One Martini backbone bead per residue (centre of mass of N, CA, C, O) as a GRO file, in nm:
protein
  312
    1MET     BB    1   0.095   0.036   0.022
    2SER     BB    2   0.074   0.357  -0.007
    3ALA     BB    3   0.137   0.642   0.165
    4LYS     BB    4  -0.099   0.813   0.059
    5ARG     BB    5  -0.325   0.608   0.119
    6MET     BB    6  -0.266   0.576   0.421
    7LYS     BB    7  -0.329   0.870   0.503
    8LEU     BB    8  -0.628   0.858   0.424
    9ILE     BB    9  -0.699   0.632   0.622
   10LEU     BB   10  -0.612   0.787   0.881
   11LEU     BB   11  -0.826   1.006   0.851
   12LEU     BB   12  -1.058   0.809   0.898
   13VAL     BB   13  -0.974   0.724   1.183
   14ILE     BB   14  -0.993   1.006   1.309
   15LEU     BB   15  -1.296   1.037   1.261
   16MET     BB   16  -1.378   0.794   1.431
   17TRP     BB   17  -1.236   0.872   1.702
   18GLY     BB   18  -1.366   1.151   1.735
   19SER     BB   19  -1.667   1.048   1.729
   20ASN     BB   20  -1.659   0.855   1.975
   21PHE     BB   21  -1.687   1.067   2.203
   22VAL     BB   22  -1.972   1.165   2.122
   23VAL     BB   23  -2.136   0.904   2.100
   24TYR     BB   24  -2.062   0.794   2.387
   25LYS     BB   25  -2.185   1.030   2.544
   26ILE     BB   26  -2.474   0.952   2.465
   27LEU     BB   27  -2.477   0.648   2.565
   28VAL     BB   28  -2.430   0.696   2.879
   29GLU     BB   29  -2.740   0.810   2.895
   30LYS     BB   30  -2.893   0.524   2.784
   31PHE     BB   31  -2.712   0.313   2.932
   32PRO     BB   32  -2.613   0.089   3.121
   33PHE     BB   33  -2.304   0.052   3.221
   34TRP     BB   34  -2.227  -0.260   3.174
   35THR     BB   35  -2.380  -0.291   2.907
   36LEU     BB   36  -2.212  -0.094   2.739
   37VAL     BB   37  -1.933  -0.218   2.774
   38PHE     BB   38  -2.001  -0.494   2.661
   39PHE     BB   39  -2.106  -0.421   2.368
   40ARG     BB   40  -1.857  -0.284   2.269
   41ASN     BB   41  -1.671  -0.540   2.293
   42PHE     BB   42  -1.847  -0.744   2.141
   43PHE     BB   43  -1.856  -0.602   1.863
   44ALA     BB   44  -1.549  -0.594   1.827
   45ALA     BB   45  -1.503  -0.900   1.836
   46LEU     BB   46  -1.677  -0.975   1.592
   47ALA     BB   47  -1.522  -0.808   1.384
   48LEU     BB   48  -1.239  -0.944   1.433
   49VAL     BB   49  -1.312  -1.234   1.365
   50TRP     BB   50  -1.367  -1.169   1.065
   51ILE     BB   51  -1.101  -1.021   0.983
   52VAL     BB   52  -0.901  -1.263   1.136
   53ARG     BB   53  -0.995  -1.562   1.052
   54LYS     BB   54  -0.715  -1.677   0.924
   55PHE     BB   55  -0.570  -1.640   1.242
   56LEU     BB   56  -0.720  -1.813   1.475
   57HIS     BB   57  -0.489  -2.039   1.525
   58ILE     BB   58  -0.345  -1.833   1.688
   59LYS     BB   59  -0.153  -1.892   1.987
   60PRO     BB   60  -0.033  -1.895   2.278
   61SER     BB   61   0.265  -2.095   2.363
   62ASN     BB   62   0.284  -1.968   2.662
   63LYS     BB   63   0.269  -1.837   2.977
   64LYS     BB   64   0.409  -1.568   2.921
   65LEU     BB   65   0.231  -1.481   2.680
   66TRP     BB   66  -0.033  -1.493   2.835
   67GLY     BB   67   0.048  -1.274   3.037
   68TYR     BB   68   0.068  -1.043   2.833
   69VAL     BB   69  -0.222  -1.059   2.724
   70LEU     BB   70  -0.370  -1.025   3.001
   71ALA     BB   71  -0.240  -0.754   3.077
   72ALA     BB   72  -0.338  -0.597   2.826
   73THR     BB   73  -0.637  -0.647   2.886
   74LEU     BB   74  -0.665  -0.524   3.169
   75LEU     BB   75  -0.541  -0.238   3.101
   76GLY     BB   76  -0.638  -0.172   2.784
   77VAL     BB   77  -0.951  -0.266   2.829
   78PHE     BB   78  -1.098  -0.298   3.095
   79ILE     BB   79  -1.000  -0.049   3.261
   80ASN     BB   80  -1.014   0.153   3.030
   81ASN     BB   81  -1.323   0.134   2.976
   82VAL     BB   82  -1.428   0.203   3.259
   83LEU     BB   83  -1.288   0.481   3.294
   84PHE     BB   84  -1.397   0.613   3.038
   85GLN     BB   85  -1.699   0.594   3.114
   86TYR     BB   86  -1.684   0.747   3.376
   87GLY     BB   87  -1.566   1.008   3.257
   88LEU     BB   88  -1.810   1.072   3.052
   89GLN     BB   89  -2.020   1.122   3.287
   90TYR     BB   90  -1.842   1.401   3.402
   91THR     BB   91  -1.738   1.496   3.121
   92LEU     BB   92  -1.624   1.620   2.842
   93ALA     BB   93  -1.547   1.524   2.527
   94THR     BB   94  -1.325   1.732   2.489
   95ASN     BB   95  -1.150   1.664   2.732
   96ALA     BB   96  -1.101   1.364   2.668
   97SER     BB   97  -0.960   1.403   2.389
   98LEU     BB   98  -0.725   1.580   2.487
   99ILE     BB   99  -0.603   1.384   2.691
  100MET     BB  100  -0.570   1.138   2.485
  101GLY     BB  101  -0.363   1.300   2.301
  102LEU     BB  102  -0.113   1.203   2.499
  103THR     BB  103  -0.032   0.908   2.425
  104PRO     BB  104   0.245   0.932   2.269
  105LEU     BB  105   0.397   1.059   2.515
  106SER     BB  106   0.346   0.841   2.731
  107THR     BB  107   0.479   0.617   2.565
  108ALA     BB  108   0.763   0.742   2.551
  109LEU     BB  109   0.806   0.747   2.859
  110ILE     BB  110   0.777   0.441   2.905
  111SER     BB  111   1.004   0.357   2.710
  112TYR     BB  112   1.226   0.484   2.881
  113PHE     BB  113   1.181   0.325   3.157
  114VAL     BB  114   1.151   0.023   3.034
  115PHE     BB  115   1.331   0.023   2.738
  116HIS     BB  116   1.552   0.254   2.709
  117VAL     BB  117   1.454   0.480   2.524
  118PRO     BB  118   1.570   0.746   2.403
  119LEU     BB  119   1.562   1.098   2.472
  120GLN     BB  120   1.517   1.380   2.323
  121ARG     BB  121   1.490   1.711   2.358
  122LYS     BB  122   1.226   1.738   2.197
  123GLN     BB  123   1.074   1.521   2.356
  124ILE     BB  124   1.090   1.649   2.635
  125LEU     BB  125   0.944   1.908   2.552
  126GLY     BB  126   0.688   1.768   2.450
  127ILE     BB  127   0.605   1.639   2.718
  128PHE     BB  128   0.580   1.900   2.877
  129LEU     BB  129   0.366   2.039   2.697
  130GLY     BB  130   0.150   1.818   2.710
  131PHE     BB  131   0.110   1.815   3.022
  132PHE     BB  132   0.036   2.113   3.039
  133GLY     BB  133  -0.222   2.093   2.869
  134VAL     BB  134  -0.369   1.900   3.064
  135PHE     BB  135  -0.352   2.083   3.312
  136LEU     BB  136  -0.531   2.308   3.198
  137ILE     BB  137  -0.787   2.133   3.168
  138VAL     BB  138  -0.821   2.018   3.455
  139MET     BB  139  -0.793   2.329   3.585
  140LYS     BB  140  -0.930   2.539   3.391
  141GLY     BB  141  -0.696   2.767   3.400
  142SER     BB  142  -0.675   2.753   3.732
  143LEU     BB  143  -0.501   2.806   4.025
  144GLN     BB  144  -0.736   2.792   4.227
  145ASN     BB  145  -0.802   2.492   4.175
  146LEU     BB  146  -0.532   2.392   4.289
  147ILE     BB  147  -0.547   2.517   4.573
  148GLU     BB  148  -0.850   2.383   4.619
  149PHE     BB  149  -0.873   2.107   4.482
  150SER     BB  150  -1.043   2.169   4.203
  151PHE     BB  151  -1.221   1.918   4.012
  152ASN     BB  152  -1.296   1.693   3.767
  153ILE     BB  153  -1.345   1.359   3.802
  154GLY     BB  154  -1.355   1.285   3.498
  155ASP     BB  155  -1.066   1.373   3.426
  156LEU     BB  156  -0.927   1.161   3.609
  157PHE     BB  157  -1.035   0.914   3.463
  158ILE     BB  158  -0.896   0.986   3.192
  159VAL     BB  159  -0.611   0.982   3.302
  160GLY     BB  160  -0.629   0.685   3.381
  161THR     BB  161  -0.674   0.582   3.097
  162LEU     BB  162  -0.405   0.679   2.984
  163ILE     BB  163  -0.218   0.517   3.171
  164PHE     BB  164  -0.326   0.224   3.116
  165PHE     BB  165  -0.299   0.234   2.810
  166SER     BB  166   0.012   0.279   2.811
  167LEU     BB  167   0.092   0.032   2.988
  168SER     BB  168  -0.005  -0.189   2.785
  169PHE     BB  169   0.238  -0.159   2.584
  170ILE     BB  170   0.442  -0.331   2.731
  171PHE     BB  171   0.292  -0.609   2.671
  172VAL     BB  172   0.259  -0.579   2.370
  173LYS     BB  173   0.562  -0.566   2.304
  174LYS     BB  174   0.646  -0.834   2.431
  175ALA     BB  175   0.467  -1.000   2.239
  176THR     BB  176   0.564  -0.885   1.955
  177ASP     BB  177   0.868  -0.973   1.995
  178THR     BB  178   0.756  -1.284   1.940
  179LYS     BB  179   0.558  -1.251   1.679
  180PHE     BB  180   0.291  -1.166   1.791
  181PRO     BB  181   0.000  -1.055   1.689
  182ALA     BB  182  -0.169  -0.764   1.747
  183GLU     BB  183  -0.452  -0.849   1.644
  184ILE     BB  184  -0.483  -1.091   1.844
  185ILE     BB  185  -0.462  -0.930   2.101
  186THR     BB  186  -0.715  -0.764   2.049
  187LEU     BB  187  -0.912  -0.998   2.031
  188TYR     BB  188  -0.859  -1.111   2.313
  189GLY     BB  189  -0.930  -0.858   2.471
  190TYR     BB  190  -1.236  -0.836   2.385
  191THR     BB  191  -1.323  -1.125   2.451
  192ILE     BB  192  -1.243  -1.149   2.751
  193THR     BB  193  -1.398  -0.899   2.844
  194SER     BB  194  -1.680  -0.995   2.763
  195ILE     BB  195  -1.686  -1.242   2.950
  196CYS     BB  196  -1.637  -1.080   3.219
  197LEU     BB  197  -1.898  -0.884   3.178
  198PHE     BB  198  -2.155  -1.062   3.169
  199PRO     BB  199  -2.224  -1.092   3.475
  200MET     BB  200  -2.270  -0.785   3.513
  201VAL     BB  201  -2.512  -0.765   3.322
  202PHE     BB  202  -2.695  -0.969   3.460
  203TRP     BB  203  -2.703  -0.821   3.731
  204GLU     BB  204  -2.805  -0.545   3.627
  205GLN     BB  205  -3.070  -0.646   3.484
  206THR     BB  206  -3.193  -0.789   3.726
  207LYS     BB  207  -3.205  -0.537   3.909
  208ASN     BB  208  -3.375  -0.366   3.670
  209GLY     BB  209  -3.578  -0.569   3.512
  210TRP     BB  210  -3.514  -0.541   3.200
  211GLY     BB  211  -3.602  -0.200   3.148
  212GLU     BB  212  -3.327  -0.001   3.051
  213LEU     BB  213  -3.336  -0.039   2.759
  214PRO     BB  214  -3.332   0.079   2.463
  215THR     BB  215  -3.585   0.118   2.198
  216SER     BB  216  -3.414   0.272   2.010
  217LEU     BB  217  -3.242   0.209   1.720
  218ILE     BB  218  -3.023   0.438   1.711
  219TYR     BB  219  -2.859   0.345   1.965
  220TRP     BB  220  -2.773   0.067   1.847
  221ILE     BB  221  -2.627   0.180   1.602
  222MET     BB  222  -2.421   0.346   1.760
  223LEU     BB  223  -2.300   0.103   1.914
  224LEU     BB  224  -2.214  -0.055   1.664
  225TYR     BB  225  -2.023   0.160   1.559
  226VAL     BB  226  -1.828   0.179   1.803
  227GLY     BB  227  -1.741  -0.122   1.803
  228ILE     BB  228  -1.651  -0.163   1.500
  229PHE     BB  229  -1.492   0.099   1.416
  230PRO     BB  230  -1.323   0.252   1.633
  231THR     BB  231  -1.242  -0.017   1.782
  232GLY     BB  232  -1.179  -0.230   1.556
  233VAL     BB  233  -1.097  -0.108   1.273
  234GLY     BB  234  -0.921   0.128   1.373
  235THR     BB  235  -0.696  -0.043   1.498
  236LEU     BB  236  -0.601  -0.195   1.240
  237LEU     BB  237  -0.537   0.058   1.067
  238TRP     BB  238  -0.328   0.178   1.260
  239ASN     BB  239  -0.127  -0.058   1.247
  240ARG     BB  240  -0.085  -0.037   0.941
  241GLY     BB  241   0.033   0.250   0.945
  242ILE     BB  242   0.290   0.177   1.105
  243SER     BB  243   0.404  -0.026   0.888
  244VAL     BB  244   0.421   0.200   0.657
  245LEU     BB  245   0.519   0.488   0.812
  246GLY     BB  246   0.554   0.483   1.105
  247PRO     BB  247   0.537   0.613   1.425
  248SER     BB  248   0.599   0.916   1.379
  249GLN     BB  249   0.382   0.987   1.162
  250VAL     BB  250   0.131   0.867   1.305
  251ALA     BB  251   0.131   1.034   1.573
  252ILE     BB  252   0.047   1.308   1.441
  253PHE     BB  253  -0.256   1.224   1.386
  254MET     BB  254  -0.358   1.262   1.685
  255ASN     BB  255  -0.430   1.569   1.655
  256GLY     BB  256  -0.717   1.513   1.515
  257VAL     BB  257  -0.899   1.403   1.739
  258PRO     BB  258  -0.966   1.658   1.917
  259LEU     BB  259  -1.067   1.827   1.681
  260VAL     BB  260  -1.306   1.652   1.595
  261ALA     BB  261  -1.439   1.634   1.877
  262ALA     BB  262  -1.484   1.939   1.918
  263VAL     BB  263  -1.664   1.993   1.674
  264ALA     BB  264  -1.878   1.772   1.741
  265SER     BB  265  -1.952   1.879   2.026
  266VAL     BB  266  -2.069   2.148   1.929
  267TRP     BB  267  -2.273   2.039   1.716
  268VAL     BB  268  -2.416   1.801   1.890
  269LEU     BB  269  -2.382   1.888   2.219
  270GLY     BB  270  -2.307   2.198   2.285
  271GLU     BB  271  -2.024   2.243   2.363
  272PRO     BB  272  -1.785   2.431   2.499
  273ILE     BB  273  -1.520   2.652   2.389
  274LEU     BB  274  -1.244   2.727   2.566
  275TRP     BB  275  -0.942   2.867   2.622
  276PHE     BB  276  -0.812   2.602   2.752
  277HIS     BB  277  -0.867   2.423   2.508
  278ILE     BB  278  -0.696   2.571   2.300
  279PHE     BB  279  -0.424   2.569   2.458
  280GLY     BB  280  -0.418   2.268   2.511
  281PHE     BB  281  -0.405   2.183   2.214
  282ILE     BB  282  -0.145   2.331   2.139
  283PHE     BB  283   0.041   2.187   2.342
  284ILE     BB  284  -0.021   1.893   2.257
  285ALA     BB  285   0.042   1.914   1.955
  286THR     BB  286   0.332   2.012   1.988
  287GLY     BB  287   0.426   1.775   2.161
  288VAL     BB  288   0.375   1.548   1.953
  289ILE     BB  289   0.557   1.653   1.730
  290LEU     BB  290   0.817   1.654   1.901
  291GLY     BB  291   0.788   1.359   2.032
  292SER     BB  292   0.802   1.207   1.737
  293GLN     BB  293   1.082   1.272   1.694
  294ASN     BB  294   1.330   1.023   1.618
  295ARG     BB  295   1.205   0.749   1.698
  296GLU     BB  296   1.248   0.582   1.440
  297GLU     BB  297   1.559   0.594   1.434
  298ILE     BB  298   1.604   0.454   1.705
  299VAL     BB  299   1.466   0.185   1.636
  300GLN     BB  300   1.642   0.118   1.376
  301ARG     BB  301   1.913   0.066   1.538
  302LYS     BB  302   1.768  -0.193   1.630
  303LYS     BB  303   1.825  -0.506   1.588
  304GLY     BB  304   1.539  -0.703   1.532
  305GLU     BB  305   1.328  -0.476   1.594
  306GLU     BB  306   0.985  -0.457   1.637
  307SER     BB  307   0.756  -0.206   1.547
  308LYS     BB  308   0.466  -0.166   1.762
  309SER     BB  309   0.114  -0.090   1.782
  310ILE     BB  310  -0.181  -0.038   2.006
  311SER     BB  311  -0.558  -0.002   2.033
  312VAL     BB  312  -0.757  -0.084   2.322
   0.00000   0.00000   0.00000
């Protein structure tokens, strides 16, 4: 696949991921908590089973590899999904998308501490700018909020989502270093999480008398969209982009996610765009651009190391 065509595909992924924040914000108001988390993962798993059906025979070959897959599932899918949904219940979709835009920088920081991948000066500056942008958003641009320790609990849940999502990359990388496909890790993640969530759904629906599910078809279509496209298909296309363009170029596309989410939030949800959102976006976008530089060259210096990433 040509680089030009891949970039167009990544733009489509950005549109899907940006819209995910807005659509999911609507869904958290319509579905019971555990039921929504379950169906999002279940629909993603179904889509992935069909997409990677030719490789379903590939399984972890030893206990250590199973440990990596289960750790990536727990951190990057189960905990990540739960915290993300809690966060969207209490904060704006705009805030959530801007905070999650820090993912490439937090991944670079974890790579430094865990895998000893060197950080260049531009990357260090980028990480600082990115975290400062998130700080502006969480504190709503007010030092008084910091002094009074006043903030939106939803923003903290999204920060937790960012941390656990980035930590899951440690185990994803350990697994892919053994040549285990990232797509199969993703499939296992959503499938195992769906199985674990099913008892919670049964308990929740039994408690509520099986009467709180939306009856409008549009909400089920929206949930189907979130599960199949942003969650399932978007992940696979993003991984394909990394293999074609390299992690440095692909990471820059992350800047488009909060931009799409912010525009959609204003248009669909009527959320306000305040000055600290704008400055937060500028700091995070600048940070990602700086933090993505030189990483590809560093990775290429290591013989035999395969560079892969995954969004679970």
